[in-house]
CSV table of C-alpha atoms and ligand atoms in Angstrom, one decimal:
chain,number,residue,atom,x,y,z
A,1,UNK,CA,-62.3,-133.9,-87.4
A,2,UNK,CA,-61.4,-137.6,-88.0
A,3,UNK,CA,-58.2,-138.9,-88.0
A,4,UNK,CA,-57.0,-139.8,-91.3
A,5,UNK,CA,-56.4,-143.4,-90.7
A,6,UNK,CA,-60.1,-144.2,-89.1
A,7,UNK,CA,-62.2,-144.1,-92.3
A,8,UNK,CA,-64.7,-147.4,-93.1
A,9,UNK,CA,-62.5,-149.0,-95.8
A,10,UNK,CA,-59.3,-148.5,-94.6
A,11,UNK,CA,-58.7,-146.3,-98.3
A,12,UNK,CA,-56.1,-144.4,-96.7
A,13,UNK,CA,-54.1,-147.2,-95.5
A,14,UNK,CA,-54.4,-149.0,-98.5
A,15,UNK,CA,-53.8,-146.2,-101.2
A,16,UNK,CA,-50.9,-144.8,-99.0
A,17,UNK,CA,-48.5,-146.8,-101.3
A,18,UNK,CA,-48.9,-143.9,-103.8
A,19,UNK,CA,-46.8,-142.1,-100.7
A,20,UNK,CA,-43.0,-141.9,-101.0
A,21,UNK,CA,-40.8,-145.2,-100.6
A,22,UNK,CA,-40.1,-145.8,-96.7
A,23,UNK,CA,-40.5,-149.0,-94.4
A,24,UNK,CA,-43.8,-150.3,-95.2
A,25,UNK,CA,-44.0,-151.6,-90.9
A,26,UNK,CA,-41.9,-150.8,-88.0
A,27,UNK,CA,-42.3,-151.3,-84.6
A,28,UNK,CA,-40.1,-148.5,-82.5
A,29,UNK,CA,-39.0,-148.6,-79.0
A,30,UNK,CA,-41.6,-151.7,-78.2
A,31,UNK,CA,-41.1,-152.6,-74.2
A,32,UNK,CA,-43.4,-155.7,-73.8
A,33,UNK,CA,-44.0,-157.5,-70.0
A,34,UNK,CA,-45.9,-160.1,-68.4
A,35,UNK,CA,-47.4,-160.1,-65.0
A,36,UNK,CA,-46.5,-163.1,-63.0
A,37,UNK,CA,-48.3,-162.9,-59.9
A,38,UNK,CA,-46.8,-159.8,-58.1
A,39,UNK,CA,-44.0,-158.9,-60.7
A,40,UNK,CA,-44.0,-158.1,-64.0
A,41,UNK,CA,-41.7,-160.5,-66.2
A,42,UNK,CA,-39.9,-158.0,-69.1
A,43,UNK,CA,-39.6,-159.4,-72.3
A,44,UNK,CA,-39.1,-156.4,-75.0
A,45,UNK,CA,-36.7,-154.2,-73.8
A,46,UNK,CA,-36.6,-151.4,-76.7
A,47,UNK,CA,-37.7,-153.3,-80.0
A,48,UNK,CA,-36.7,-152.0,-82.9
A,49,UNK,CA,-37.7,-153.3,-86.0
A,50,UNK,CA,-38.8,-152.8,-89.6
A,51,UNK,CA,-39.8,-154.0,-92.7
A,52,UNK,CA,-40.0,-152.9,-96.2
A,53,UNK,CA,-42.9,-153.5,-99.0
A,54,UNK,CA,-42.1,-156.7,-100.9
A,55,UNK,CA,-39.2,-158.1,-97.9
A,56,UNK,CA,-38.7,-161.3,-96.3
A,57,UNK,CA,-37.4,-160.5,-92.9
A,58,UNK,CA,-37.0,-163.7,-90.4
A,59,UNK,CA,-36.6,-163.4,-86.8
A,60,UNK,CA,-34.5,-166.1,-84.5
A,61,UNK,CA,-34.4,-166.3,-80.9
A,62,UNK,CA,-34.3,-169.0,-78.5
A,63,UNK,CA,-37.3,-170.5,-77.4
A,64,UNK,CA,-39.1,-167.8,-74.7
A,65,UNK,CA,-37.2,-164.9,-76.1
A,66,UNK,CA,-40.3,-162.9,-76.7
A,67,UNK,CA,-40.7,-163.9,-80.8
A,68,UNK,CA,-44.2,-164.8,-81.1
A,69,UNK,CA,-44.3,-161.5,-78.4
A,70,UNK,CA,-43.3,-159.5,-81.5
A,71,UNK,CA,-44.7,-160.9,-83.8
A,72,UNK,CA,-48.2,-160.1,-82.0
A,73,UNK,CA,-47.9,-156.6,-81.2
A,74,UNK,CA,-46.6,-156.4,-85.0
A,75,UNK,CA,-50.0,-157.7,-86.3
A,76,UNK,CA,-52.3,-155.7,-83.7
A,77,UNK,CA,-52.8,-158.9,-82.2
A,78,UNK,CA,-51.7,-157.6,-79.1
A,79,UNK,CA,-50.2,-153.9,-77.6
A,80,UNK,CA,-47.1,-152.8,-76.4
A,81,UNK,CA,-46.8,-151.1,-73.5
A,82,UNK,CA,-44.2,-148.9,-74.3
A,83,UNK,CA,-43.5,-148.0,-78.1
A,84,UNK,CA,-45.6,-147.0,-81.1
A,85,UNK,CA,-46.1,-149.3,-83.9
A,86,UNK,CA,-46.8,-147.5,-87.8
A,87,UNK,CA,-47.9,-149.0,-91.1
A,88,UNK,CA,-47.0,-146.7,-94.0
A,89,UNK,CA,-45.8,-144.0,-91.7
A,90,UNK,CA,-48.5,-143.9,-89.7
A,91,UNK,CA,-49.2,-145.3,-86.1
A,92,UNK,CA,-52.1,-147.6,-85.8
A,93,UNK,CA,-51.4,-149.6,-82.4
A,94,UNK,CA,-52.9,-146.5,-80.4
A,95,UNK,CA,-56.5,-146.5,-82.3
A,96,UNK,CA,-59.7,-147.4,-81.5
A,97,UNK,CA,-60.4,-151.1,-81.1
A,98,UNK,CA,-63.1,-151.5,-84.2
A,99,UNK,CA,-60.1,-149.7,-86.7
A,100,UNK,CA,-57.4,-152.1,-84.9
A,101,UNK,CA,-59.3,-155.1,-86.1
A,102,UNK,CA,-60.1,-153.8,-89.6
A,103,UNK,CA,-56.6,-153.1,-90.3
A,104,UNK,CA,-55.9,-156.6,-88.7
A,105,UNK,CA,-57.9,-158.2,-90.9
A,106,UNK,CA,-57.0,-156.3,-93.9
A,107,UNK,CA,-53.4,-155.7,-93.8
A,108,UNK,CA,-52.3,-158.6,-92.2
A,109,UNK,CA,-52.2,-162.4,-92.6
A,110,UNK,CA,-51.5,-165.1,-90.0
A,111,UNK,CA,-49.8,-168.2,-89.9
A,112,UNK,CA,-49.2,-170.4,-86.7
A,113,UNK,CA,-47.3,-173.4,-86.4
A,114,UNK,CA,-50.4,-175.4,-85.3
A,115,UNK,CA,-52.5,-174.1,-88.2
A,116,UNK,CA,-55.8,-173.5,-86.2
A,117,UNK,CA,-57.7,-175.0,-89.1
A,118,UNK,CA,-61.6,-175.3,-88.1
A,119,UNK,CA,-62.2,-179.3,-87.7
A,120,UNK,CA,-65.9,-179.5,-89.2
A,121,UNK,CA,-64.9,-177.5,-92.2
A,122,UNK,CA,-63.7,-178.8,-95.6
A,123,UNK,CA,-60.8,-177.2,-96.9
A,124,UNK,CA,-62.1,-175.3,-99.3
A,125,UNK,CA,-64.8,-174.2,-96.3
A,126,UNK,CA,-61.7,-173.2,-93.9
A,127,UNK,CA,-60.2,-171.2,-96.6
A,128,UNK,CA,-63.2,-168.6,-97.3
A,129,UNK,CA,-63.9,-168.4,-93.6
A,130,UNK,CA,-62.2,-165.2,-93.3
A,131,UNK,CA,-64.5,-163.8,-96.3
A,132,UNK,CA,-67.4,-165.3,-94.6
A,133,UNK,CA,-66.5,-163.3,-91.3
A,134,UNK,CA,-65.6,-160.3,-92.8
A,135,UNK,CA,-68.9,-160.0,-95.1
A,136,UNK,CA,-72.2,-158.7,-93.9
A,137,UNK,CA,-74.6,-162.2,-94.4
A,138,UNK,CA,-76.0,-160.9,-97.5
A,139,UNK,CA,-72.8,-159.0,-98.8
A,140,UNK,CA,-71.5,-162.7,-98.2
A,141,UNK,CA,-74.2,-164.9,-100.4
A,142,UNK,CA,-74.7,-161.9,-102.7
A,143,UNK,CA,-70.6,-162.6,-103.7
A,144,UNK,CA,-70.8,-166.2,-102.9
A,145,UNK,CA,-69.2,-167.2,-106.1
A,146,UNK,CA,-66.4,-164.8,-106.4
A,147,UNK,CA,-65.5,-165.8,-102.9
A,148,UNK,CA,-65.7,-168.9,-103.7
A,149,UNK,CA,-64.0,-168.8,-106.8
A,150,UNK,CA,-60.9,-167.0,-104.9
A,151,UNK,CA,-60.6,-169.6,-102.4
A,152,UNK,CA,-60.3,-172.5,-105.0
A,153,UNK,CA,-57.6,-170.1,-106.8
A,154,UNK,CA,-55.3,-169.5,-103.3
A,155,UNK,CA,-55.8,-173.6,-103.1
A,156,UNK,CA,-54.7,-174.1,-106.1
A,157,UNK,CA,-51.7,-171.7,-105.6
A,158,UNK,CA,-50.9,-173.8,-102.8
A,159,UNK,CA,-50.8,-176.8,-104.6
A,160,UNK,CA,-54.0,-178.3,-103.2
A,161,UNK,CA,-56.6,-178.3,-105.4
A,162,UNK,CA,-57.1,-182.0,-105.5
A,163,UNK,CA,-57.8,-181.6,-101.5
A,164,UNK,CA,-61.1,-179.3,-102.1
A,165,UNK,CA,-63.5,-180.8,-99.8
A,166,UNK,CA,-61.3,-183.2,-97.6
A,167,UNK,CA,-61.0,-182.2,-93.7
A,168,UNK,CA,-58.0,-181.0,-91.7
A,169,UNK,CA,-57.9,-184.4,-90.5
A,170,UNK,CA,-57.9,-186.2,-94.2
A,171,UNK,CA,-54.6,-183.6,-94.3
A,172,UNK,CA,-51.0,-184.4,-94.0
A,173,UNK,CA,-49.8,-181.9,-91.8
A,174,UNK,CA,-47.9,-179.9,-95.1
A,175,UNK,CA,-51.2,-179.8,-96.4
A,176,UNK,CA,-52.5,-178.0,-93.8
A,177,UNK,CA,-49.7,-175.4,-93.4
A,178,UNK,CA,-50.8,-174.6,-97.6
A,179,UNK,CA,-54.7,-174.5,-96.2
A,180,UNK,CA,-53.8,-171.9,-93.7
A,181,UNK,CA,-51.2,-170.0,-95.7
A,182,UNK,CA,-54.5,-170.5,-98.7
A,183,UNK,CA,-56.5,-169.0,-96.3
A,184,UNK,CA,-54.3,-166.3,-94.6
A,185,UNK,CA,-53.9,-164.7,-97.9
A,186,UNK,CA,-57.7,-164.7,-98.9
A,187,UNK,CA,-58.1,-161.4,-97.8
A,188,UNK,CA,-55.5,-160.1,-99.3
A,189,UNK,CA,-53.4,-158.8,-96.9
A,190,UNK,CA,-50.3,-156.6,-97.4
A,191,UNK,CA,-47.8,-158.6,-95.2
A,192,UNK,CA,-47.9,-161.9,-94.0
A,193,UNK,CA,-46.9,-163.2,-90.1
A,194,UNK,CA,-45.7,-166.3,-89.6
A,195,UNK,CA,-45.0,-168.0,-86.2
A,196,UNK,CA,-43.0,-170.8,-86.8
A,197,UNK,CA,-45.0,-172.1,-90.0
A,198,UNK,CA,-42.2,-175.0,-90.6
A,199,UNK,CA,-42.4,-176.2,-86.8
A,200,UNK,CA,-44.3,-179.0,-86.7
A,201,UNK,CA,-42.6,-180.5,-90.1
A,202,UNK,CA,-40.1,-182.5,-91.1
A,203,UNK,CA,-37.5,-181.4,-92.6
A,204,UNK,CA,-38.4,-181.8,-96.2
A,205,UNK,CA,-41.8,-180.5,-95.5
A,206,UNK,CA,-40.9,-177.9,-93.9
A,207,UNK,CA,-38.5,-177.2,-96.8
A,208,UNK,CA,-41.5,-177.2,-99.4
A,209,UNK,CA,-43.5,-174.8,-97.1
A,210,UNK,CA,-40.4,-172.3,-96.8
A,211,UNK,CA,-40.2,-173.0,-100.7
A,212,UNK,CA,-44.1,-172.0,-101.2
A,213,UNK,CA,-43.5,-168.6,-98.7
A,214,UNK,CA,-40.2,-167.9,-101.0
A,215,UNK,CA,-42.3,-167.8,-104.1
A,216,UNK,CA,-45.2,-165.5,-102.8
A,217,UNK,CA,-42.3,-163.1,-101.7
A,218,UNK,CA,-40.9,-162.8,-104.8
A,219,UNK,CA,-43.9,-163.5,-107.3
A,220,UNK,CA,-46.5,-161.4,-105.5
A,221,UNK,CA,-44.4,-159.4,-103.7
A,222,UNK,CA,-46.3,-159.9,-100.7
A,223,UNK,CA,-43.6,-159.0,-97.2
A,224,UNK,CA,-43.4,-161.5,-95.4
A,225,UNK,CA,-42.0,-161.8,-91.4
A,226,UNK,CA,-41.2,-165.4,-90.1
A,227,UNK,CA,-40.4,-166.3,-86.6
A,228,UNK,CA,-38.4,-169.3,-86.8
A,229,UNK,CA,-35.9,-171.1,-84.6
A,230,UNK,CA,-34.4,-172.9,-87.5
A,231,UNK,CA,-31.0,-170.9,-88.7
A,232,UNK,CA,-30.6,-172.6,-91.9
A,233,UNK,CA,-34.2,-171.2,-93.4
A,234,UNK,CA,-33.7,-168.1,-91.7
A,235,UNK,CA,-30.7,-167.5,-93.5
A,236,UNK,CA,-33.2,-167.9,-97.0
A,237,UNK,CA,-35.0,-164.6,-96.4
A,238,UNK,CA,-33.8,-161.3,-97.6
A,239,UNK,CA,-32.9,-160.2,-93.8
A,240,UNK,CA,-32.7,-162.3,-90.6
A,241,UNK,CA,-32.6,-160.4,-87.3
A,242,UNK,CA,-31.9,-161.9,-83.9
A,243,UNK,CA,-34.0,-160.9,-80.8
A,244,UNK,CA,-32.0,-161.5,-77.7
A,245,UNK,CA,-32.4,-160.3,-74.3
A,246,UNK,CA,-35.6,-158.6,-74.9
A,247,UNK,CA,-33.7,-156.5,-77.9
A,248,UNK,CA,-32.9,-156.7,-81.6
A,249,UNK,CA,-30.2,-157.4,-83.3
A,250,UNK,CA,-29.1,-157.3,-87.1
A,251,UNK,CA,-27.7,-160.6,-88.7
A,252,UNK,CA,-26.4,-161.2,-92.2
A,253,UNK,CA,-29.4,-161.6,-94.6
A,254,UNK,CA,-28.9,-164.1,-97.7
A,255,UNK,CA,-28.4,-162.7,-101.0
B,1,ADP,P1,-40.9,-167.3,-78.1
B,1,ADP,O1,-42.0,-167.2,-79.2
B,1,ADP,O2,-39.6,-166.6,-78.5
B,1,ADP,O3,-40.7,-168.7,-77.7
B,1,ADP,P2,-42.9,-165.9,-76.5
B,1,ADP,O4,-43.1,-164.6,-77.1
B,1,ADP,O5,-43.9,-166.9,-76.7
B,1,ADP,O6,-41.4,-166.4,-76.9
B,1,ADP,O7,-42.7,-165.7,-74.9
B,1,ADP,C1,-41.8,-164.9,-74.3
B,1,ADP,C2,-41.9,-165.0,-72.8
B,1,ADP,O8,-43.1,-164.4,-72.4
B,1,ADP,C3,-41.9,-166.4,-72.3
B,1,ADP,O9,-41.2,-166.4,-71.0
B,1,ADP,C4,-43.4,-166.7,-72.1
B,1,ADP,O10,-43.5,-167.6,-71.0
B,1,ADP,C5,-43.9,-165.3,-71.7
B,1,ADP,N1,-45.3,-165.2,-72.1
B,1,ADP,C6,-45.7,-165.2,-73.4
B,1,ADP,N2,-47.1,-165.0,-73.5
B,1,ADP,C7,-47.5,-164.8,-72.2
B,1,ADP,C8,-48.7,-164.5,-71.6
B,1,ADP,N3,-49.8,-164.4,-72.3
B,1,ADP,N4,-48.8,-164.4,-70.2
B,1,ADP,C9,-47.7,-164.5,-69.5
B,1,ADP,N5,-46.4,-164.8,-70.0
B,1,ADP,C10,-46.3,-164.9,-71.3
B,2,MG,MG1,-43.2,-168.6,-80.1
């Protein structure tokens, strides 16, 4: 029998939003350590944490308190060692590697505060990448223009559509938060990740990038979890938690 979850198209996962309303994500008694030389270093001590379809949840921490940790084992990007983590109800950090990474791919998007933008690549290039890998070759060049045709739209929702074909390096460094928040949502994912996207910007950068993550929450619904160490955007999403001493805790969430 197969399990429900492992199918080739990830159907079940995606059509399970026909199921009854309940946290679209949660991560549930997460324990987390690294080995450092002979000892293990503890850094999630008994996460809990949720979100709900169509949120903006923010996490704040100091620097080292196990965010981008979290934020991982959230996206499949890495595994607990203790804990379970379930999309729609169901756990998905315990199955095979090949459905991990489809689910990866498909249900979640990733933004870093570095951007990881390929070099050689144009923008519009770095933005259908993700298309590119996902595709068979020929699925790819069969759809070439739809895929192409989607990238220029996600640039264009990013403001950026006057940038087609310049490289990262032509970018300001805005610019290149849009290209990987263009590209992280290419494949449509249902929830977007983001480790400190407003980082490595000044302030009023940073600003328009929070203001640009604000808008896909609310216009697209798309959930959205940001790891940030800056209280004052924090405080913009729907819910802000803390994580301190390896744990979570609840903070007021703006209006
Ligand atoms: P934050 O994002 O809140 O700054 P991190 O999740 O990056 O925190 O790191 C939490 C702790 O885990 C830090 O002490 C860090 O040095 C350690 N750590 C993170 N990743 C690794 C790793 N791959 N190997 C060993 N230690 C790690
Ligand atoms: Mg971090």
């Amino acid at each position: 029998m197969s399990d429900p979850v492992v199918d080739e198209s990830c159907e079940t996962i995606l059509l399970s939003s026909a199921m009854p309303p309940h946290a679209q994500l949660v991560a549930t008694g997460i324990d987390k350590a690294y080995r450092k030389g002979d000892h293990q270093v503890p850094v999630l001590r008994g996460v809990d944490i949720s979100i709900d379809r169509g949120e903006f949840l923010s996490i704040v921490g100091q620097s080292g308190s196990g965010k981008s940790t979290l934020l991982h084992l959230m996206g499949l990007l890495d595994a607990p060692d203790l804990g379970e983590v379930l999309l729609d109800g169901q756990r998905i950090d315990d199955l095979p590697a090949r459905t991990r990474d489809q689910i990866r791919n498909r249900v979640f998007g990733f933004v870093f505060q570095f951007y990881h933008l390929m070099p050689e690549l144009t923008l519009v290039e770095n933005v259908v990448l993700p298309l590119m890998i996902r595709h068979s070759i020929w699925s790819y060049w069969k759809n070439c223009r739809s895929h192409i045709d989607r990238a220029k739209q996600l640039i264009d929702r990013v403001g950026l559509s006057h940038r087609l074909t310049h490289k990262p390096s032509e970018l300001s460094g805005g610019e290149m938060q849009r290209a990987a928040i263009a590209r992280a949502l290419v494949s449509q994912p249902q929830i977007l990740l983001a480790d400190e996207p407003t980082g490595n910007l000044d302030e009023k950068t940073g600003r328009e990038i929070m203001d640009l993550l604000k808008r896909l929450n609310t216009e697209e619904q798309l959930s959205i979890v940001m790891v940030t160490h800056d209280a004052q955007l924090a405080r913009e999403a729907t819910r802000t938690v803390r994580l301190t001493a390896g744990r979570v805790e609840a903070l007021a969430g703006a209006a």
